XYZ file of C-alpha atoms in Angstrom:
753
model
C -139.853 10.762 -28.081
C -140.811 7.374 -29.660
C -137.191 6.670 -30.326
C -136.350 7.385 -26.674
C -139.041 5.072 -25.472
C -137.886 2.403 -27.746
C -134.270 2.759 -26.483
C -135.521 2.504 -22.884
C -137.631 -0.535 -23.628
C -134.630 -2.197 -25.340
C -132.341 -1.293 -22.333
C -134.830 -2.766 -19.831
C -135.128 -5.963 -21.985
C -131.391 -6.343 -22.116
C -131.229 -5.843 -18.298
C -133.860 -8.496 -17.734
C -132.079 -10.893 -19.951
C -128.759 -10.378 -18.324
C -130.316 -10.591 -14.763
C -131.798 -13.953 -15.757
C -128.598 -15.309 -17.169
C -126.084 -17.147 -15.065
C -123.280 -14.792 -14.097
C -120.297 -16.695 -15.443
C -117.838 -13.839 -14.941
C -117.563 -10.803 -12.686
C -118.626 -7.344 -13.910
C -115.943 -4.945 -15.137
C -115.517 -1.874 -12.850
C -113.667 1.238 -14.167
C -111.635 3.612 -12.128
C -113.553 6.711 -10.957
C -112.575 9.991 -12.601
C -113.123 13.524 -11.365
C -116.361 15.113 -12.705
C -117.823 18.569 -12.729
C -120.472 19.650 -10.180
C -123.765 17.871 -10.887
C -126.019 20.063 -8.754
C -127.935 22.635 -10.711
C -126.582 24.665 -12.375
C -124.317 21.728 -13.559
C -120.606 22.617 -13.856
C -118.517 22.392 -16.992
C -115.065 21.456 -15.653
C -113.913 18.509 -13.437
C -111.695 19.260 -10.487
C -108.021 18.631 -10.635
C -107.155 18.908 -6.891
C -109.585 18.674 -3.921
C -109.047 21.721 -1.660
C -111.955 21.429 0.826
C -112.836 23.551 3.764
C -115.697 24.332 6.225
C -117.252 26.616 3.537
C -116.895 24.242 0.666
C -116.682 20.406 0.664
C -118.587 18.977 -2.309
C -117.051 16.932 -5.051
C -118.187 14.491 -7.817
C -116.576 11.590 -9.653
C -117.848 9.761 -12.731
C -118.032 5.857 -12.532
C -118.742 3.501 -15.298
C -118.863 -0.218 -15.325
C -119.944 -3.035 -17.820
C -121.857 -6.349 -17.508
C -122.415 -8.958 -16.375
C -124.865 -7.465 -14.099
C -124.696 -7.354 -10.309
C -127.073 -8.882 -7.827
C -130.224 -7.048 -6.630
C -128.796 -6.410 -3.170
C -125.473 -5.081 -4.487
C -124.000 -1.654 -3.439
C -121.285 0.295 -5.172
C -118.840 1.859 -2.649
C -116.475 4.755 -3.473
C -113.258 4.392 -1.356
C -110.328 6.669 -0.697
C -106.763 5.442 0.121
C -104.349 7.137 2.608
C -102.028 9.992 1.518
C -99.532 7.322 0.379
C -101.947 5.651 -1.900
C -102.476 2.521 0.393
C -105.849 0.875 0.615
C -104.896 -1.153 3.736
C -107.586 0.865 5.749
C -109.677 2.586 3.103
C -112.101 5.396 3.922
C -115.644 5.154 2.534
C -116.621 8.245 0.634
C -119.975 7.295 -0.716
C -122.180 4.337 -1.584
C -125.066 3.719 -3.960
C -127.557 0.861 -3.871
C -129.855 2.033 -6.581
C -127.417 2.011 -9.492
C -127.419 -1.720 -10.257
C -128.682 -1.225 -13.842
C -127.041 2.146 -14.404
C -123.605 1.650 -16.184
C -122.657 5.266 -16.096
C -123.334 7.437 -13.106
C -121.886 9.902 -10.571
C -120.809 9.700 -6.978
C -121.019 12.879 -4.709
C -118.673 12.892 -1.645
C -117.051 15.109 1.003
C -113.467 14.976 1.987
C -112.815 13.742 5.528
C -111.546 16.484 7.748
C -108.230 14.743 8.304
C -107.381 14.535 4.612
C -103.894 16.102 3.783
C -101.552 14.886 1.048
C -100.533 14.657 -2.570
C -100.872 10.904 -3.256
C -104.532 9.934 -2.583
C -106.198 7.294 -4.878
C -109.840 6.380 -5.252
C -111.484 3.145 -6.301
C -114.932 1.591 -6.486
C -115.929 -1.882 -5.263
C -119.158 -3.810 -5.502
C -120.628 -5.834 -2.580
C -122.588 -8.616 -4.521
C -120.660 -9.970 -6.125
C -117.550 -8.639 -4.266
C -115.374 -7.022 -6.791
C -112.737 -4.347 -6.432
C -112.090 -1.967 -9.361
C -108.771 -0.427 -10.321
C -107.356 2.621 -8.610
C -107.595 6.089 -9.997
C -104.719 8.410 -10.715
C -103.152 10.072 -7.725
C -104.674 13.359 -6.589
C -103.748 16.231 -4.262
C -106.433 16.357 -1.557
C -106.434 18.643 1.477
C -109.132 19.597 4.008
C -108.114 23.163 4.844
C -109.221 23.477 8.469
C -106.931 26.381 9.261
C -107.093 29.246 6.746
C -105.866 32.356 8.575
C -102.490 34.003 8.398
C -100.043 32.303 10.762
C -98.227 34.274 13.492
C -94.721 33.183 14.379
C -92.674 34.154 17.395
C -89.588 33.009 19.318
C -90.432 29.546 20.891
C -94.110 30.141 19.902
C -94.470 32.542 22.905
C -96.867 34.801 21.217
C -94.564 37.850 21.778
C -93.445 39.511 18.524
C -90.556 41.988 19.111
C -90.844 45.649 17.951
C -90.140 45.831 14.255
C -90.233 42.010 14.134
C -86.437 41.775 14.701
C -84.663 39.238 16.844
C -80.976 39.379 17.387
C -78.760 36.182 17.600
C -75.430 36.567 19.278
C -72.100 34.633 19.120
C -73.317 31.999 16.643
C -76.151 30.886 18.990
C -79.495 29.927 17.619
C -83.239 30.541 18.365
C -86.378 28.602 17.546
C -89.282 30.035 15.596
C -92.762 28.563 15.903
C -96.375 29.454 15.094
C -98.464 30.473 18.042
C -101.957 30.959 16.733
C -102.816 27.564 15.208
C -104.511 24.753 17.326
C -102.503 21.537 17.530
C -99.617 22.875 15.486
C -97.606 19.552 15.388
C -100.443 17.904 13.373
C -99.549 19.983 10.332
C -96.633 20.269 7.808
C -95.240 23.605 6.980
C -93.232 25.387 4.160
C -90.491 27.621 5.805
C -88.797 30.403 3.893
C -85.622 32.466 4.460
C -85.408 35.631 2.530
C -87.678 34.065 -0.152
C -85.730 30.721 -0.401
C -87.704 27.648 0.574
C -86.074 25.549 3.376
C -86.265 21.865 3.861
C -87.794 21.910 7.296
C -91.362 20.754 7.394
C -92.152 20.662 11.166
C -93.827 23.269 13.299
C -90.535 24.646 14.569
C -87.508 26.124 12.825
C -84.054 26.512 14.561
C -82.172 29.473 13.031
C -78.696 31.071 13.513
C -78.358 32.838 10.088
C -79.413 36.402 9.369
C -82.405 36.672 7.055
C -86.135 37.401 6.726
C -88.117 34.242 7.945
C -91.711 33.296 7.347
C -93.880 30.197 7.097
C -97.064 28.753 5.660
C -99.083 25.557 6.244
C -98.114 23.016 3.691
C -101.373 22.225 1.880
C -99.430 21.126 -1.219
C -101.044 22.384 -4.345
C -103.868 23.849 -2.233
C -101.451 26.102 -0.210
C -102.095 29.251 -2.206
C -105.873 29.114 -1.550
C -105.434 28.653 2.114
C -103.837 32.209 2.758
C -101.852 31.015 5.782
C -98.579 32.952 4.941
C -97.252 34.337 8.225
C -95.718 37.546 9.439
C -91.976 38.120 8.845
C -89.279 37.826 11.542
C -86.041 39.365 10.753
C -82.925 37.649 12.269
C -79.811 39.745 12.768
C -76.389 38.281 13.903
C -73.845 39.908 16.148
C -71.093 39.399 18.708
C -71.315 39.767 22.520
C -68.822 42.177 24.052
C -69.289 41.019 27.691
C -70.373 44.313 29.280
C -70.143 44.797 33.029
C -70.037 47.542 35.682
C -66.611 48.006 37.242
C -66.757 47.453 41.022
C -67.557 50.910 42.562
C -65.626 52.342 45.541
C -68.664 52.024 47.821
C -72.248 50.852 47.434
C -73.755 52.091 50.707
C -74.151 55.954 50.498
C -75.232 58.545 52.978
C -77.292 61.630 52.073
C -75.260 64.046 49.984
C -72.662 61.602 48.750
C -72.182 60.562 45.163
C -70.729 57.574 43.457
C -69.697 56.906 39.799
C -70.666 53.751 38.177
C -68.472 52.845 35.196
C -68.982 50.348 32.344
C -65.955 48.132 31.550
C -66.176 49.113 27.875
C -65.600 52.638 26.666
C -66.330 52.799 22.908
C -67.663 55.891 21.200
C -69.413 53.832 18.453
C -71.680 52.187 21.192
C -74.938 53.372 22.679
C -75.210 53.352 26.444
C -78.452 53.146 28.393
C -78.415 52.996 32.204
C -81.222 51.271 34.123
C -82.402 51.543 37.784
C -84.580 48.728 39.089
C -85.232 47.691 35.398
C -86.389 51.075 34.228
C -84.266 53.101 31.802
C -82.768 56.380 33.098
C -83.343 59.332 30.590
C -80.253 61.025 29.082
C -77.818 58.376 30.362
C -75.939 57.695 27.046
C -72.401 57.427 28.619
C -70.210 54.711 29.885
C -70.222 56.487 33.290
C -73.237 57.274 35.415
C -73.230 59.119 38.815
C -75.547 58.099 41.591
C -76.421 61.123 43.707
C -77.561 60.173 47.341
C -79.070 63.571 47.857
C -81.816 62.596 45.425
C -84.698 60.956 47.282
C -85.097 57.252 46.259
C -81.522 56.978 44.848
C -81.344 53.307 46.315
C -81.816 50.427 43.841
C -80.236 47.959 41.377
C -78.196 49.672 38.509
C -77.392 48.163 35.185
C -75.806 49.408 31.835
C -76.982 48.242 28.388
C -74.885 48.661 25.142
C -75.763 48.362 21.547
C -73.968 49.127 18.233
C -72.951 47.967 14.787
C -71.905 44.301 14.748
C -72.524 43.925 18.485
C -75.356 42.313 20.391
C -77.756 44.331 22.461
C -76.480 43.398 25.895
C -77.188 44.394 29.508
C -74.865 43.985 32.450
C -75.610 42.270 35.773
C -76.946 44.612 38.504
C -75.062 46.542 41.091
C -77.028 47.283 44.304
C -76.660 50.855 45.677
C -78.106 51.117 49.260
C -78.840 53.964 51.685
C -76.377 53.784 54.643
C -78.677 56.135 56.604
C -81.720 53.829 56.242
C -83.276 52.208 59.257
C -86.653 51.420 60.867
C -88.330 52.555 64.003
C -91.203 50.479 65.552
C -93.742 51.599 68.177
C -94.223 48.955 70.878
C -97.397 50.126 72.505
C -100.992 50.722 71.328
C -101.801 53.774 69.282
C -104.154 54.959 72.045
C -103.173 54.597 75.672
C -105.428 55.251 78.681
C -103.896 56.390 81.998
C -106.261 55.780 84.915
C -106.201 57.956 88.017
C -103.275 57.099 90.228
C -101.684 54.928 87.512
C -98.856 55.362 84.877
C -98.326 53.840 81.471
C -94.999 52.996 79.675
C -94.436 53.983 76.038
C -91.449 52.469 74.062
C -89.795 52.001 70.638
C -87.309 49.614 69.050
C -84.964 50.302 66.056
C -82.490 48.425 63.890
C -80.245 51.603 63.643
C -76.560 51.241 64.552
C -75.734 53.322 67.767
C -79.008 55.284 67.799
C -79.854 58.306 69.927
C -83.397 59.068 71.158
C -85.518 62.165 71.891
C -89.150 61.983 73.060
C -91.656 64.719 72.113
C -95.019 65.492 73.593
C -97.425 67.587 71.509
C -94.575 68.478 69.225
C -92.155 69.695 71.945
C -89.007 67.823 73.119
C -89.186 66.435 76.728
C -86.134 67.261 78.816
C -84.237 64.151 79.818
C -86.349 61.786 77.761
C -83.465 60.276 75.774
C -83.917 56.508 76.052
C -86.045 54.169 74.003
C -88.929 54.407 76.619
C -90.864 56.881 78.704
C -93.261 56.622 81.566
C -96.479 58.908 81.586
C -98.863 59.798 84.398
C -102.585 60.693 84.365
C -101.746 64.398 84.291
C -99.429 64.042 81.136
C -101.954 63.541 78.416
C -101.116 64.366 74.815
C -99.561 63.106 71.628
C -96.175 61.351 72.087
C -93.505 60.169 69.551
C -89.771 59.382 69.700
C -87.211 60.710 67.306
C -84.347 58.318 66.568
C -81.062 59.549 65.108
C -77.831 58.051 63.967
C -74.841 58.935 66.202
C -71.545 60.135 65.043
C -70.225 63.035 62.851
C -70.314 61.512 59.313
C -72.726 62.509 56.576
C -75.274 59.901 57.790
C -75.426 61.513 61.267
C -78.089 64.013 60.111
C -80.595 61.225 59.336
C -83.534 61.030 61.825
C -86.779 58.994 61.781
C -89.756 59.659 63.971
C -91.884 56.862 65.369
C -95.624 56.585 65.054
C -97.461 58.803 67.433
C -99.281 57.655 70.633
C -102.299 59.473 72.060
C -102.331 59.281 75.808
C -105.645 60.130 77.451
C -107.168 60.223 81.071
C -110.907 59.658 80.513
C -113.837 61.332 82.189
C -115.904 58.212 81.285
C -115.930 55.224 79.015
C -118.368 54.288 76.283
C -119.115 50.617 75.366
C -120.578 49.727 71.988
C -122.025 46.292 71.296
C -122.866 44.816 67.899
C -123.914 41.614 66.277
C -120.615 39.696 65.809
C -122.095 37.522 62.960
C -124.354 38.273 60.055
C -127.775 38.911 61.537
C -131.372 39.601 60.270
C -134.468 39.393 62.585
C -136.421 36.158 62.045
C -133.788 34.812 59.663
C -131.081 33.675 62.060
C -131.440 30.707 64.385
C -128.407 31.782 66.429
C -126.246 34.870 66.816
C -123.248 36.134 68.834
C -123.247 39.611 70.485
C -119.868 41.198 71.269
C -118.238 44.499 72.380
C -117.054 46.088 69.234
C -115.655 49.375 70.533
C -114.530 50.942 73.790
C -114.104 54.691 73.625
C -112.408 56.852 76.315
C -114.512 59.984 76.674
C -112.638 63.156 77.615
C -114.204 66.105 79.491
C -114.757 67.836 76.297
C -116.741 64.837 75.014
C -114.026 63.810 72.457
C -113.637 60.124 72.024
C -110.475 57.928 71.741
C -110.820 54.290 70.635
C -109.022 52.307 73.295
C -110.537 48.839 72.453
C -107.190 47.153 71.891
C -105.756 48.493 75.126
C -108.680 47.801 77.446
C -110.987 45.047 76.011
C -109.479 42.407 78.314
C -109.167 44.768 81.319
C -112.813 45.610 81.883
C -115.156 43.217 83.811
C -118.540 42.573 82.216
C -122.160 41.593 83.000
C -124.687 40.915 80.218
C -128.328 41.730 80.714
C -131.504 40.631 78.864
C -134.494 42.997 79.117
C -132.723 44.743 81.972
C -132.058 41.531 84.068
C -128.621 40.132 84.624
C -127.725 36.855 82.940
C -126.071 34.377 85.126
C -122.579 33.465 84.066
C -122.581 35.929 81.229
C -119.461 37.886 82.110
C -117.209 37.824 79.007
C -116.858 40.417 76.226
C -119.286 38.447 74.090
C -122.454 36.257 74.415
C -123.777 33.497 72.268
C -127.513 33.031 71.766
C -128.929 29.784 70.252
C -132.676 29.890 70.015
C -135.893 31.857 70.174
C -136.303 31.324 73.908
C -133.422 33.844 74.243
C -135.167 36.563 72.186
C -135.226 39.975 73.871
C -133.149 43.263 74.248
C -129.455 42.862 75.238
C -126.937 45.201 76.812
C -123.741 44.901 78.806
C -122.350 46.592 81.806
C -118.564 47.202 82.097
C -116.447 48.090 85.120
C -112.786 49.253 85.178
C -111.454 50.687 88.526
C -113.891 53.509 89.540
C -115.386 53.611 85.984
C -118.838 52.102 85.156
C -120.355 52.061 81.701
C -123.479 50.578 80.095
C -123.628 49.754 76.431
C -126.248 50.385 73.781
C -129.206 47.917 73.470
C -129.411 45.303 70.735
C -132.717 43.569 69.907
C -132.528 39.785 69.119
C -135.398 37.811 67.425
C -134.274 34.326 66.474
C -136.509 31.914 64.514
C -137.197 28.301 65.340
C -134.619 25.994 63.731
C -136.974 23.823 61.660
C -137.515 23.312 57.830
C -141.137 23.205 56.643
C -141.615 21.012 53.572
C -144.768 20.811 51.447
C -145.592 18.299 48.754
C -148.189 18.068 46.067
C -150.184 15.257 44.415
C -149.282 16.835 41.055
C -147.407 19.654 39.653
C -149.871 20.040 36.786
C -153.217 21.599 37.049
C -156.048 20.363 34.793
C -159.458 22.182 35.168
C -162.078 19.416 35.495
C -159.340 16.844 36.195
C -158.387 15.124 39.430
C -157.857 17.520 42.235
C -154.351 18.723 43.065
C -153.731 18.700 46.886
C -150.960 20.505 48.862
C -149.970 19.166 52.319
C -147.074 19.376 54.820
C -145.492 16.795 57.011
C -145.631 19.267 59.944
C -148.704 18.853 62.111
C -150.512 22.252 61.817
C -152.740 21.659 64.884
C -152.414 24.637 67.146
C -150.121 26.427 64.734
C -150.674 29.974 63.178
C -150.202 29.405 59.511
C -151.398 30.529 56.077
C -151.173 29.088 52.423
C -149.936 31.535 49.953
C -150.182 31.614 46.114
C -147.888 34.041 44.324
C -147.261 35.751 47.787
C -150.937 36.403 48.587
C -152.775 34.649 51.329
C -155.406 32.213 50.173
C -156.265 30.151 53.263
C -155.471 30.288 57.018
C -157.585 27.229 58.194
C -157.027 24.414 55.805
C -154.368 21.825 56.934
C -154.334 20.581 53.351
C -155.148 22.841 50.415
C -156.852 21.886 47.136
C -155.398 23.848 44.158
C -157.866 25.842 42.177
C -155.398 27.852 39.921
C -151.832 27.693 38.610
C -149.163 29.631 40.460
C -146.348 29.382 43.026
C -147.489 27.963 46.295
C -145.926 27.980 49.801
C -146.933 27.426 53.461
C -146.059 30.190 56.078
C -146.016 29.287 59.739
C -145.714 31.931 62.514
C -143.737 30.994 65.725
C -142.410 33.472 68.244
C -143.254 36.374 66.141
C -141.342 34.972 63.117
C -142.681 33.734 59.909
C -141.115 30.488 58.662
C -141.498 29.782 54.950
C -141.693 26.337 53.394
C -140.292 25.272 50.050
C -142.165 26.692 47.011
C -144.092 24.559 44.518
C -144.933 25.711 41.071
C -148.209 24.358 39.727
C -148.044 24.626 35.984
C -151.001 24.649 33.536
C -151.519 21.486 31.538
C -149.771 21.528 28.178
C -150.559 18.787 25.701
C -147.312 19.501 23.789
C -145.297 18.029 26.678
C -146.180 14.636 25.249
C -143.718 14.049 22.341
C -143.082 10.975 20.083
C -139.754 10.010 18.478
C -141.713 9.410 15.267
C -144.091 11.449 13.016
C -147.750 10.661 13.491
C -147.511 8.992 10.073
C -145.397 5.774 10.776
C -143.892 4.082 7.779
C -141.882 0.834 7.652
C -141.460 -2.045 5.117
C -144.128 -4.814 5.108
C -142.916 -7.815 7.110
C -140.816 -5.691 9.445
C -141.771 -3.605 12.516
C -141.261 -0.204 13.967
C -141.102 0.818 17.610
C -142.441 4.164 18.641
C -141.545 5.740 22.079
C -143.411 8.570 23.847
C -141.932 10.926 26.483
C -143.111 13.692 28.759
C -145.901 11.777 30.547
C -146.376 9.750 33.752
C -148.409 6.937 32.224
C -149.085 5.521 28.718
C -151.781 3.374 26.926
C -151.535 2.297 23.218
C -154.693 0.986 21.509
C -155.315 -0.406 18.062
C -158.391 0.442 15.920
C -160.371 -2.271 17.835
C -159.595 -0.454 21.102
C -157.461 -3.445 22.182
C -154.642 -2.400 24.600
C -151.319 -2.991 22.959
C -148.983 -1.542 25.561
C -148.979 0.287 28.866
C -145.359 1.446 28.718
C -143.871 4.495 27.031
C -143.138 2.274 23.904
C -145.135 0.161 21.439
C -143.947 -2.002 18.444
C -146.216 -1.828 15.270
C -146.071 -4.824 12.815
C -149.277 -4.083 10.832
C -150.878 -1.154 9.043
C -153.775 0.620 10.663
C -155.010 3.452 12.801
C -153.800 3.482 16.343
C -154.334 5.695 19.413
C -151.989 6.744 22.221
C -153.573 7.844 25.518
C -150.936 9.528 27.644
C -151.360 11.014 31.208
C -149.384 13.832 32.871
C -150.444 13.054 36.434
C -154.276 13.664 36.326
C -154.337 15.192 32.845
C -154.997 13.141 29.731
C -153.677 13.575 26.170
C -154.738 11.487 23.075
C -152.598 11.158 20.017
C -153.841 9.227 16.842
C -151.170 7.556 14.715
C -151.502 6.143 11.206
C -149.201 3.148 10.329
C -148.629 2.375 6.626
C -146.227 0.073 4.767
C -143.252 1.609 3.041
C -143.845 2.182 -0.710
C -141.526 0.088 -2.794
C -141.789 1.982 -6.129
C -138.943 4.289 -7.163
C -139.142 8.088 -7.490
C -140.640 8.573 -11.034
C -138.653 10.379 -13.572
C -141.578 10.893 -16.027
C -145.115 12.098 -15.591
C -147.743 12.928 -18.226
C -149.729 16.034 -17.450
C -152.618 15.742 -19.847
C -155.531 15.812 -17.483
C -156.605 12.252 -17.860
C -156.233 11.503 -14.110
C -153.360 9.040 -14.728
C -149.814 9.826 -13.850
C -150.802 13.661 -13.801
C -148.931 14.214 -10.388
C -145.429 13.494 -9.284
C -146.128 10.800 -6.680
C -143.074 9.859 -4.542
C -142.697 7.017 -2.020
C -144.188 7.625 1.415
C -140.699 7.439 2.946
C -140.234 10.943 1.446
C -143.777 12.342 1.149
C -146.015 13.509 4.010
C -142.929 13.884 6.248
C -142.425 17.209 7.899
C -138.706 16.401 8.309
C -138.088 15.928 4.523
C -137.524 18.848 2.163
C -138.441 18.473 -1.581
C -136.996 21.059 -3.953
C -137.652 21.140 -7.784
C -135.616 23.348 -10.156
C -136.394 24.234 -13.809
C -133.766 23.926 -16.528
C -132.557 27.416 -15.750
C -131.635 26.346 -12.130
C -134.698 28.301 -10.700
C -136.641 26.886 -7.793
C -140.234 26.095 -8.707
C -141.068 24.167 -5.497
C -139.502 24.088 -2.091
C -141.575 22.277 0.430
C -141.371 20.304 3.603
C -144.145 17.664 4.160
C -144.681 17.240 0.387
C -148.334 16.094 -0.248
C -147.743 14.418 -3.734
C -149.619 17.442 -5.325
C -147.155 18.738 -7.855
C -147.721 20.190 -10.433
C -150.792 21.989 -9.476
C -153.525 22.220 -12.120
C -152.757 25.996 -12.474
C -149.182 25.282 -13.558
C -148.628 25.897 -17.297
C -145.932 24.175 -19.330
C -144.765 26.122 -22.330
C -143.049 23.149 -24.125
C -144.216 19.705 -25.171
C -141.357 18.050 -23.113
C -139.762 19.804 -20.171
C -137.009 18.537 -17.920
C -136.905 19.492 -14.215
C -134.301 18.616 -11.591
C -135.355 17.537 -8.138
C -133.473 17.124 -4.726
C -134.976 15.321 -1.746
C -133.157 15.955 1.536
C -133.394 16.038 5.298
C -131.569 18.273 7.721
C -128.138 16.540 7.277
C -128.029 14.959 3.753
C -129.407 14.621 0.303
C -131.556 11.536 0.192
C -132.306 11.412 -3.460
C -131.809 13.603 -6.515
C -132.475 13.272 -10.300
C -134.673 14.624 -13.128
C -138.383 14.713 -13.895
C -139.582 14.872 -17.579
C -142.979 16.450 -18.073
C -144.829 15.055 -21.228
C -147.911 16.840 -22.219
């Protein structure tokens, strides 16, 4: 131990001598070299290629340099070239400002996420004086941000064919691309055909040769660890034969007819598949297919597909087969027709059939002489009517007939009018509403009903009534109501010829079209603090109202209300039998934690500088020093001296106090030797206050086996505890000081008993 102390003293003496001497020449910087992991447990082998990823990105280099010494404000900076070895725009990997007397140390760094290449160089430069060291050897460095198997498909469409096979015909080509990698054009790739590497490096490969194709992301010497090798696409080559369907004798067929469709190629070595409307027809492996018009749904587009050795899978263009007996029939009148006493109604149909014939039916029976496209019915001829339309002539299509939609003809004993709300309506919610006739039913003698709204809505005359009294001018099929003065019970009388009908009644209760707004002097309730008062801009004189908290009535007489508990408050005013609710205000309990600072309560900064602390969450702020002098009445204050300070913050009427302690930053270094001998001197590991007493800083200590002996946030400068026993005279521990995002400091602690 004495020898070590002597060496350390001699080293420090040499350093002081060198610092005091005039620097006649620049220091000598060496090229950085890869080093093993220096975190406990320390690794044994340096890295040879940097293959980083989201799960691992931690590397070390060893750096040495020689005197003359650097200046006290010097920093050593580790830099990375681009993938071609150029330092025109170097990337900073790490920097160290505490190694100015350490001639052999390590840099820890992470690869940038855009690192990809085989020719990266590193170097170290100093800032004071400014000296740039030599470049390192070239290294393979890749940040592997995509590490899943690639999926390739034609044009990157995402569709992988059955069996992974794609056919290329007549020397044509297709393009293969990956479809499951984000931003595919930002990578380079290794393409393979049947195991042989290809020269193409882009995200797309154009192929016209048969073979087994696959690809991987080109991560250079890191490619094997990325596991990006894709699925295999088999490319087969063939020749197109030009398949087609010979023109058939006819394409418009009548029921019972047949028509052969024939492929232009008859080759027993080929496989034939016929399609109708894009769907394959089972058991159709023949170059001829017969269309049978006696089969329902025979109409459609027909194609033939061929496949076979040395040929391409090929499908013909479609031949359309139609139904010559197909036509439409349209009913021109309403589905329900009312014939009033002494009147008649006309029923008619139209058709697009060529040379049609007509036959009318009533209740399923043909009507003699009714053979035109229309028929006139009288009040005594009620029933269900339809027209049967047939094709004329003697050919196979002459048997085709289509019936029109049926028409119900009624002569009513009376009519029924039904009114309803024509818009969404809820009592005391709407400020306006429209009432309208929704249904007119013809009521027969047997009390059966037929909806004749479409036929008769515009034929009736109307008179609306409110509370049984006629409303002047309200004679249409609907009525619009716009305010609470029109509240009441509504019905409508309807007249048609000798028929009179009165509708059902509809109640209407509209609310006043006003918005009631309430406000509060505060949204935070402090027992014993200033009162919180609720009020409304509405003059409540002469109004019927109540204040509610959490839906329960708490006052019916106070124009303004003083809050005595937390909860959800609103004002309810009654007008015209309707309750009108105000907006709701949530009065929350006072919570001191709403006041937050952007600094710990223990503020640390270097002597001679300053530190600004900002509070938030309050409505007013006052900062005081230990003499109770006001420093600031805004949310921020700037400290320049050590001492005890007090923040008084208000959330409306509620007050919060927060004491703060301001101390100067310790300038001593993290100690690497402590003497645990109970003499009260250097018995504890005391670290600078920029690290200690800070809840955001984590201190971790490992023994020489790599086992944690301390893991603590807000370290109180109290390790080792008196109860800790040290089995050896001299023991070495490793420490790491970090925050949430980075390691701030790390090194060794030697315990001397």
